[in-house]
Tab-separated table of C-alpha atoms and ligand atoms in Angstrom:
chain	number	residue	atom	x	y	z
A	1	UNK	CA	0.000	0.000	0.000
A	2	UNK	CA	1.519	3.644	-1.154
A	3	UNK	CA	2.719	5.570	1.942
A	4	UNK	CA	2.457	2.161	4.229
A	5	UNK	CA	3.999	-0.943	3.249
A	6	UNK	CA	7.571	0.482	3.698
A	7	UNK	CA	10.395	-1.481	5.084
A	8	UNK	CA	9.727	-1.045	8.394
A	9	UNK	CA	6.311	-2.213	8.420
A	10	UNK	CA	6.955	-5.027	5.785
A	11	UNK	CA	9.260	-5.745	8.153
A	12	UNK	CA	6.954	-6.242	11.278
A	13	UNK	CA	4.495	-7.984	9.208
A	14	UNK	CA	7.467	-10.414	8.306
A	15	UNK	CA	8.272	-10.802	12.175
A	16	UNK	CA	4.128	-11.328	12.900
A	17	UNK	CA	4.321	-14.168	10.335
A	18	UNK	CA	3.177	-12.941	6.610
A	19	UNK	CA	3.981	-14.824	4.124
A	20	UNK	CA	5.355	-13.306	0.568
A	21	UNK	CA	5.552	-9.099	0.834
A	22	UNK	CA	4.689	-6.404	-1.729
A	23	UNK	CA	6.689	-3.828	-2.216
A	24	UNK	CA	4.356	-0.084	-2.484
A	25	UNK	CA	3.667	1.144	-6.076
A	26	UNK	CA	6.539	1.802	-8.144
A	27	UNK	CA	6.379	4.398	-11.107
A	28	UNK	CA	8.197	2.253	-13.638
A	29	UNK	CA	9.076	5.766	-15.766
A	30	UNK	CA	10.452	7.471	-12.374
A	31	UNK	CA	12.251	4.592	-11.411
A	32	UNK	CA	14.198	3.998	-15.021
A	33	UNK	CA	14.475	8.377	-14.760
A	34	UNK	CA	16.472	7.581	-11.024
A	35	UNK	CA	13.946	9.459	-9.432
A	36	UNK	CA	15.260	9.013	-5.692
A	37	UNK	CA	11.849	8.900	-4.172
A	38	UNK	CA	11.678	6.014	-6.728
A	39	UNK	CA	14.618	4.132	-6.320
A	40	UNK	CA	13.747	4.131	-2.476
A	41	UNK	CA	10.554	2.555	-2.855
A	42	UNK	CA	11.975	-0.154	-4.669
A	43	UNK	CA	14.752	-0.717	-2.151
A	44	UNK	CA	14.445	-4.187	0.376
A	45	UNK	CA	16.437	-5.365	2.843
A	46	UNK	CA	17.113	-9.531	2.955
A	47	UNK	CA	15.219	-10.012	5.404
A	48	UNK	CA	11.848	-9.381	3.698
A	49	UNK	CA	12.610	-11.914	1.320
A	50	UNK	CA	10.102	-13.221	-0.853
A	51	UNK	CA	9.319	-9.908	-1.429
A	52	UNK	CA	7.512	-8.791	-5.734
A	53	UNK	CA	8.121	-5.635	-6.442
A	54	UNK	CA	4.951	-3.567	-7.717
A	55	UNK	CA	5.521	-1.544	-11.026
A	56	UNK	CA	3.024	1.474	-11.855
A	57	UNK	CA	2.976	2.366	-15.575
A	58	UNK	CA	0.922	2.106	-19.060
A	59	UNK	CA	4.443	1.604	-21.369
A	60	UNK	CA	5.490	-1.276	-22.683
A	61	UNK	CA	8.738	-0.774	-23.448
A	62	UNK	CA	9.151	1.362	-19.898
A	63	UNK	CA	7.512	-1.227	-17.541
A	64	UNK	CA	9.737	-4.168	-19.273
A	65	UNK	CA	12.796	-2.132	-18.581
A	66	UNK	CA	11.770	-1.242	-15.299
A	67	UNK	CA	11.097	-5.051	-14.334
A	68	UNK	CA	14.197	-6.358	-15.503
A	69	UNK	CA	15.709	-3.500	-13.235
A	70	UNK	CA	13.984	-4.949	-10.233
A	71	UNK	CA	14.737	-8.532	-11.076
A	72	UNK	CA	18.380	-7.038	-11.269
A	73	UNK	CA	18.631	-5.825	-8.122
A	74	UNK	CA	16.758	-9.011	-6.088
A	75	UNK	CA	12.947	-8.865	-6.612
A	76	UNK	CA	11.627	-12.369	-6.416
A	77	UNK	CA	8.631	-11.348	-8.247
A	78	UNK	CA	7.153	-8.315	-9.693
A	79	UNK	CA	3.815	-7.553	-9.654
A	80	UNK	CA	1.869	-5.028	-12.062
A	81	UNK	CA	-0.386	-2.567	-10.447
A	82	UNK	CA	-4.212	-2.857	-12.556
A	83	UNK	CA	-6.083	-1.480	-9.724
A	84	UNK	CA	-4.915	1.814	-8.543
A	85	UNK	CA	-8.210	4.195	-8.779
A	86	UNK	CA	-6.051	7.611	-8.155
A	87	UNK	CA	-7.773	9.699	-10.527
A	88	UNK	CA	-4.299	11.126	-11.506
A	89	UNK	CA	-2.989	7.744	-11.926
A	90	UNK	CA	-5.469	6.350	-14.228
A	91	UNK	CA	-5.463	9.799	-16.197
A	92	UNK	CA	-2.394	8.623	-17.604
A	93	UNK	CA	-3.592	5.293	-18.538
A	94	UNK	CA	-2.223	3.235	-15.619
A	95	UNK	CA	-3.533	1.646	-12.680
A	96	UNK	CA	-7.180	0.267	-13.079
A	97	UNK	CA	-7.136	2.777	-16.522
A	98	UNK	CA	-5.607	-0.630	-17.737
A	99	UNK	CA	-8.479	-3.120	-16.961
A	100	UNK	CA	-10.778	-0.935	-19.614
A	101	UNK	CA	-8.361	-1.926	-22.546
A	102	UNK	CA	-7.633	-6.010	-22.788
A	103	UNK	CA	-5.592	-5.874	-26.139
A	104	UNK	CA	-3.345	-3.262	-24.663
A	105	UNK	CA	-2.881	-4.927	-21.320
A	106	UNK	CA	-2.317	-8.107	-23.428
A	107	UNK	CA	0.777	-6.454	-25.411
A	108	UNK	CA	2.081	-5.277	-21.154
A	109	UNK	CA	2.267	-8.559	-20.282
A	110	UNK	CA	3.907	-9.961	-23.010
A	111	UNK	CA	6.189	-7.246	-22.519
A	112	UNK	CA	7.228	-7.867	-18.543
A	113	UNK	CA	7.174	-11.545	-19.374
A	114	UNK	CA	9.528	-11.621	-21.910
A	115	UNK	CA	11.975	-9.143	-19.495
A	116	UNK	CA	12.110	-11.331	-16.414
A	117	UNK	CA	12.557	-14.878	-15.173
A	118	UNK	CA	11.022	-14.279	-12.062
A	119	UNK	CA	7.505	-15.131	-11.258
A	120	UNK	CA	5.253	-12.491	-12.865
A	121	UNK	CA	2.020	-11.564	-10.943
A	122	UNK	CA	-0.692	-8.674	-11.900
A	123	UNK	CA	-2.806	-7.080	-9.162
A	124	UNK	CA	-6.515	-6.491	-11.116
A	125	UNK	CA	-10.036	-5.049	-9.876
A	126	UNK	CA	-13.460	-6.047	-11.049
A	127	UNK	CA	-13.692	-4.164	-13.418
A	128	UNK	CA	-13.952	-0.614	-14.290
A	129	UNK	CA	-17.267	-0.156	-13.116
A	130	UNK	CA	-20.449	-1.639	-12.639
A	131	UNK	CA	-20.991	-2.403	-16.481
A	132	UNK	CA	-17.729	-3.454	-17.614
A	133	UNK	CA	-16.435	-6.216	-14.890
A	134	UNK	CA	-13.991	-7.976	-16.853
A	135	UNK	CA	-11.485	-9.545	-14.093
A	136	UNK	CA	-11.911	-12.928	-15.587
A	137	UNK	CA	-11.294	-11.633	-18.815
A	138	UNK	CA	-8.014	-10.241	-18.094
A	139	UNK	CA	-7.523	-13.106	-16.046
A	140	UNK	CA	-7.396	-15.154	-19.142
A	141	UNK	CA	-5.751	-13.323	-21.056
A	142	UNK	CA	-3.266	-12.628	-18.422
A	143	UNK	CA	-2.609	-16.788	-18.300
A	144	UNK	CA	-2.415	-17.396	-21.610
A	145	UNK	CA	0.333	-13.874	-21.713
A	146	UNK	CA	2.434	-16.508	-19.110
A	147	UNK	CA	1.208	-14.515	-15.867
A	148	UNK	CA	1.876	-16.472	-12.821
A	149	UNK	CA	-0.406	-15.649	-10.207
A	150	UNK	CA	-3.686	-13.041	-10.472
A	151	UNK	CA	-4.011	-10.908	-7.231
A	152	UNK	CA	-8.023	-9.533	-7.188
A	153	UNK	CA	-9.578	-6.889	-5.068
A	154	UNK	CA	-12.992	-7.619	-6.775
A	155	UNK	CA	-14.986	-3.460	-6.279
A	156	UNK	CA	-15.005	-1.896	-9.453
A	157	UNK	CA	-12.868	1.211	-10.059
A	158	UNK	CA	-15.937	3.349	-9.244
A	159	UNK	CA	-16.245	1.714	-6.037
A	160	UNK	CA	-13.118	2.784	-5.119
A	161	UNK	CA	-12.762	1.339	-1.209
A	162	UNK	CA	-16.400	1.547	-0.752
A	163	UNK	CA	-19.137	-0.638	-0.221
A	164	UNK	CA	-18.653	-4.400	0.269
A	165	UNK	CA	-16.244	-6.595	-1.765
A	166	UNK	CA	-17.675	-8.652	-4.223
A	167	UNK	CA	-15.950	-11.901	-2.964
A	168	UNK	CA	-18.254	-13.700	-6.244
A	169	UNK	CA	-16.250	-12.154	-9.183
A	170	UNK	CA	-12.937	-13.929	-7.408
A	171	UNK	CA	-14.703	-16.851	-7.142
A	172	UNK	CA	-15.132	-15.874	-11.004
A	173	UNK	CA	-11.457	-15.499	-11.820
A	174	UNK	CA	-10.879	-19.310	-9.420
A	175	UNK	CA	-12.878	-20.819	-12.004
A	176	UNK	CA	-11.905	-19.050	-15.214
A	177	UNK	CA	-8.032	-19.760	-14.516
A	178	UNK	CA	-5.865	-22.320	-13.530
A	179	UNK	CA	-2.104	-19.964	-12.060
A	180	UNK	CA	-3.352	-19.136	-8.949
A	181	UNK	CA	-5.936	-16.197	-7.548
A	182	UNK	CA	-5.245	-14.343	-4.405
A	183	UNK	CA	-8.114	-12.628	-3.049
A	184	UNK	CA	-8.163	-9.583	-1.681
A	185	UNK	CA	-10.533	-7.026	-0.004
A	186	UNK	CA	-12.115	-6.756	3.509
A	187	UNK	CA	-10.347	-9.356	4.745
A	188	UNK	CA	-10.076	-7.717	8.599
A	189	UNK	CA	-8.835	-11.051	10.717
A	190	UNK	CA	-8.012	-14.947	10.272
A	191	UNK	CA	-11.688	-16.031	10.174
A	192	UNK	CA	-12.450	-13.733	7.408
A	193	UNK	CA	-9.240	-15.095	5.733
A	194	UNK	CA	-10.682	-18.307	6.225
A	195	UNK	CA	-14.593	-17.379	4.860
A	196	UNK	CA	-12.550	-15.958	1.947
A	197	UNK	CA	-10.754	-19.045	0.846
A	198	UNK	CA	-13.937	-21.160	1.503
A	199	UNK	CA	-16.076	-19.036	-0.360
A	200	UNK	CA	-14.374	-18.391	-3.283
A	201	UNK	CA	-12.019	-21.295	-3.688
A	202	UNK	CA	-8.596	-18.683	-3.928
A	203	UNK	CA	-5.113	-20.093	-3.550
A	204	UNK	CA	-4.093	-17.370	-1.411
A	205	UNK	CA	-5.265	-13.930	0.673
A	206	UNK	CA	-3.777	-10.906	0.207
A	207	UNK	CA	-4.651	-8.364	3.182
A	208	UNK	CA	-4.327	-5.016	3.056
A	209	UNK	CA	-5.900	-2.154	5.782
A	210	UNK	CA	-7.343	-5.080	8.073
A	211	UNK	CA	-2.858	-5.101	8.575
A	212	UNK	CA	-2.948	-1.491	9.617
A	213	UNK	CA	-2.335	-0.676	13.527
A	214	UNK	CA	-2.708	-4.622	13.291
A	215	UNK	CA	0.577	-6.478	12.118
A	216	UNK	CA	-0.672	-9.196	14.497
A	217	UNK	CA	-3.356	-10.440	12.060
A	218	UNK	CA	-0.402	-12.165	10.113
A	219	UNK	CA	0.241	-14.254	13.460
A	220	UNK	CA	-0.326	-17.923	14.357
A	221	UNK	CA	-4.000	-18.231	15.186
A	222	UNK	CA	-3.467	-21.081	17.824
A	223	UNK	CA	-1.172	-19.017	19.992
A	224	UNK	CA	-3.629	-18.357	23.423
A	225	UNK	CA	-5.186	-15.163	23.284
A	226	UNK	CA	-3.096	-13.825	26.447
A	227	UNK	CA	-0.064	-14.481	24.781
A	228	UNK	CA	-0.839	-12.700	21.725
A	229	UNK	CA	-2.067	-9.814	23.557
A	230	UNK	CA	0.452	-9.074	26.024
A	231	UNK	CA	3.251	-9.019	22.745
A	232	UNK	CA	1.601	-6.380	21.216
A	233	UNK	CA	3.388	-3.712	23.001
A	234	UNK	CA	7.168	-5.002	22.446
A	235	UNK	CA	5.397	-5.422	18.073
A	236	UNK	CA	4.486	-1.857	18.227
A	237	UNK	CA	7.630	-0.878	19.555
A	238	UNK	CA	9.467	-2.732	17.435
A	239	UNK	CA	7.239	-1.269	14.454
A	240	UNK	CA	8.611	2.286	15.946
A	241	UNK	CA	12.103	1.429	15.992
A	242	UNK	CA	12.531	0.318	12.503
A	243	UNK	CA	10.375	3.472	10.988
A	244	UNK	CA	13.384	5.683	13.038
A	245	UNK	CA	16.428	3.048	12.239
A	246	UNK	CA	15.193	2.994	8.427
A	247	UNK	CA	13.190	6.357	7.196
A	248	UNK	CA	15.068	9.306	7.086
A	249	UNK	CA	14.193	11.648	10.078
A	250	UNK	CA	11.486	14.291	9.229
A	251	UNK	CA	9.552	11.358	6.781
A	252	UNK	CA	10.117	8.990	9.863
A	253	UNK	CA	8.128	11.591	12.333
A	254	UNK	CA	4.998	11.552	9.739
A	255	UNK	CA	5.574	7.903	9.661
A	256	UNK	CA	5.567	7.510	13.684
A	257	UNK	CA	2.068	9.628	13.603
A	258	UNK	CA	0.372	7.524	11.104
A	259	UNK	CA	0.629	3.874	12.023
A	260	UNK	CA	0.483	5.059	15.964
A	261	UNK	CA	-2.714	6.557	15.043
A	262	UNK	CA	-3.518	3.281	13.547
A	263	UNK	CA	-2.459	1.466	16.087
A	264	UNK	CA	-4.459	3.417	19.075
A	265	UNK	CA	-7.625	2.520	17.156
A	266	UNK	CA	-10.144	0.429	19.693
A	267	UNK	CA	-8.601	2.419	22.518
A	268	UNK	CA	-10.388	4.563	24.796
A	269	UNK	CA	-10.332	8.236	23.640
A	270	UNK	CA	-8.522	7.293	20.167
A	271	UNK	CA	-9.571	10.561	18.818
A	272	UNK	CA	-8.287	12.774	21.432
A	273	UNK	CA	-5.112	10.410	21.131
A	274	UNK	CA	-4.718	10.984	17.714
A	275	UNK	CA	-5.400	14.641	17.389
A	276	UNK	CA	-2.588	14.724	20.159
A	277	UNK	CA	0.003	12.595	18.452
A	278	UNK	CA	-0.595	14.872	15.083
A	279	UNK	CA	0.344	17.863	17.084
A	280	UNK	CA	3.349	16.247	18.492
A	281	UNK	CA	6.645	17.937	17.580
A	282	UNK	CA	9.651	15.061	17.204
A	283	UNK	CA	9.328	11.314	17.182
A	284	UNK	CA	10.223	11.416	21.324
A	285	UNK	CA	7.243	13.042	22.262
A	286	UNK	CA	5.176	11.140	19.883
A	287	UNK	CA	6.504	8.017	21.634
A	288	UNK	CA	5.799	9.161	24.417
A	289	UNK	CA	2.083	10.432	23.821
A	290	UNK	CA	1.145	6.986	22.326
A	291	UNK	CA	2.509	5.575	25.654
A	292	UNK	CA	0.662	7.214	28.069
A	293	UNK	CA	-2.618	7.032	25.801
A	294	UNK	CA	-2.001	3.363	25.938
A	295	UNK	CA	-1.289	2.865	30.076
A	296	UNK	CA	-4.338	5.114	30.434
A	297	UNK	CA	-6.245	2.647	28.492
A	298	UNK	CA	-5.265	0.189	31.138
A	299	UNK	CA	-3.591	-1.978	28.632
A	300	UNK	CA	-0.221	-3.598	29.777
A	301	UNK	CA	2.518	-1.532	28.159
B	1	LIG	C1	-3.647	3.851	1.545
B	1	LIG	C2	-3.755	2.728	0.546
B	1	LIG	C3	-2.757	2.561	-0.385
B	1	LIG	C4	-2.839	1.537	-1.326
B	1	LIG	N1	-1.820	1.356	-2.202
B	1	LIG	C5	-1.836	0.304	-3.046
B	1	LIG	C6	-0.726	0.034	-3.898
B	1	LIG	O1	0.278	0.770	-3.933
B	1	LIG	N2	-0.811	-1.069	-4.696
B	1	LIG	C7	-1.887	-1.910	-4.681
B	1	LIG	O2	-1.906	-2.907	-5.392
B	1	LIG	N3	-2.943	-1.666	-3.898
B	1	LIG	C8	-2.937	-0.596	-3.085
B	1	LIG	N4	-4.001	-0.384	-2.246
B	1	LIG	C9	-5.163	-1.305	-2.284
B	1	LIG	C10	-4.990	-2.460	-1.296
B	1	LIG	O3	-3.857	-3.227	-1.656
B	1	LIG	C11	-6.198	-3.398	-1.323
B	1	LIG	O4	-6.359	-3.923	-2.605
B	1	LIG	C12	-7.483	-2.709	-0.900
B	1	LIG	O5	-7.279	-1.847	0.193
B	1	LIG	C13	-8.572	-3.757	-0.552
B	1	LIG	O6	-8.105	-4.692	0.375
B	1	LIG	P1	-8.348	-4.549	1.977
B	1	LIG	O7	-9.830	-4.538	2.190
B	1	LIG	O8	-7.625	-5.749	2.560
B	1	LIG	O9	-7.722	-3.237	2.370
B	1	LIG	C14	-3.952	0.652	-1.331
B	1	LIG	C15	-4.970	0.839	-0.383
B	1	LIG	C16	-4.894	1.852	0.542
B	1	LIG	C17	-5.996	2.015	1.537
């Protein structure tokens, strides 16, 4: 996820137990341009490995480059964004722009699967809206272009993040492929992971906010509730030492606010905490706020 799924936190979700990691959207033309807000995103450390890297773009020629770049510099898989809704994004053609033209997507993946040996995944929506849900379609296509593995988050790109998931249309894609499907979309805790795979038959879940202020969802359901409780704490601190270790310093402070803010969510006065921790003036005395918002809450820091 853009602005989230940075090292840190890709990190902590490692440490909680998540399987294979996603890198955040990568502009394939700013990376091959050496943006260095770019070439950050697409940096990993070993530990996170299996990690795909996600590429953003509407080029041919530019995302195959780009991929082979990645694969160059350690990507075990990269993954091709088809379901960003960012009006700006899909202005140019990319992100879910790409599910409303099959030929053209067609002539993409030829293009990234001819550039890399890795495994080659595509992230899709439904559809582009209500009248045009073609994941299965691209699906298909996407197979027969040698596509790996088909990631779907099944609301249209009018839906945006709203209103339910359609769980169905990846039960669609299950049927209409054979790589594997990973679903993806409101997937909040193991027993809707679970319901997910039962329901619609996917190989895999992908989850995305239900893992924000919640790293813990990756972890070992059989663990006694207790235990899993009483670690939170020592994850969250963790989580708060790697965003100051790895993010440069005044990105690491808006960093600290936001998954802090996440992670007070559920506790008692959460929106006083939060308006508190957004006022806060270094990463010390957000620390610090979080903490005492949290003992107040009577949990066991
Ligand atoms: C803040 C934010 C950033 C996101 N960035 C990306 C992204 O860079 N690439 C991507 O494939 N999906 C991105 N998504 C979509 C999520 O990966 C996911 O498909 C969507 O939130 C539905 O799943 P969920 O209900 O588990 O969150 C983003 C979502 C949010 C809320």
């Amino acid at each position: 996820m853009a602005g989230v799924t940075n090292a840190p936190f890709r990190l902590v979700a490692r440490e909680c137990g998540a399987g294979p990691l996603t890198s955040e959207e990568i502009d394939a033309r700013a990376l091959l341009q050496g943006s260095a807000r770019t070439l950050a995103l697409a940096r990993s450390l070993p530990e996170e490995r299996p990690i795909a890297m996600q590429l953003l773009g509407a080029d041919p020629d530019v995302l195959a480059e780009a991929a082979r770049r990645l694969e160059a510099e350690g990507a075990d898989a990269i993954d091709l964004n088809m379901g960003c809704p960012v009006a700006k994004i899909v202005a140019k053609g990319q992100g879910a722009a790409l599910m409303r033209d099959p030929l053209g997507a067609a002539l993409l993946f030829r293009a990234v699967r001819k550039a890399v040996t890795v495994p080659f995944t595509i992230k899709i929506r439904g559809g582009w809206d209500d009248r045009t849900v073609n994941a299965a379609e691209i699906a298909r296509i996407a197979e027969a272009e040698g596509v790996d593995a088909v990631t779907v988050h099944p609301r249209t790109r009018s839906q945006q993040f709203t209103g339910r998931a359609p769980w169905e249309i990846i039960a669609e894609v299950v049927d209409a492929v054979r790589v594997p499907v990973i679903g993806n979309g409101d997937v909040r805790s193991r027993a809707d992971a679970r319901a997910m795979r039962e329901a619609t038959g996917c190989a895999a879940v992908m989850i995305g906010r239900g893992a924000l202020g919640a790293p813990w969802i990756f972890s070992d359901s059989t663990e006694p509730r207790v235990t899993r409780d009483r670690r939170r704490p020592s994850i969250i601190r963790r989580h708060c030492d790697l965003i100051e270790a790895l993010i440069p310093a005044g990105h690491a402070l808006v960093q600290l606010k936001k998954h802090l803010a996440w992670y007070s969510s559920g506790l008692p006065f959460a929106a006083r905490l939060r308006q508190d921790l957004f006022a806060a003036a270094d990463t010390t005395q957000v620390r610090e706020i979080f903490w005492s918002g949290w003992s107040d809450a009577g949990a066991s820091a």
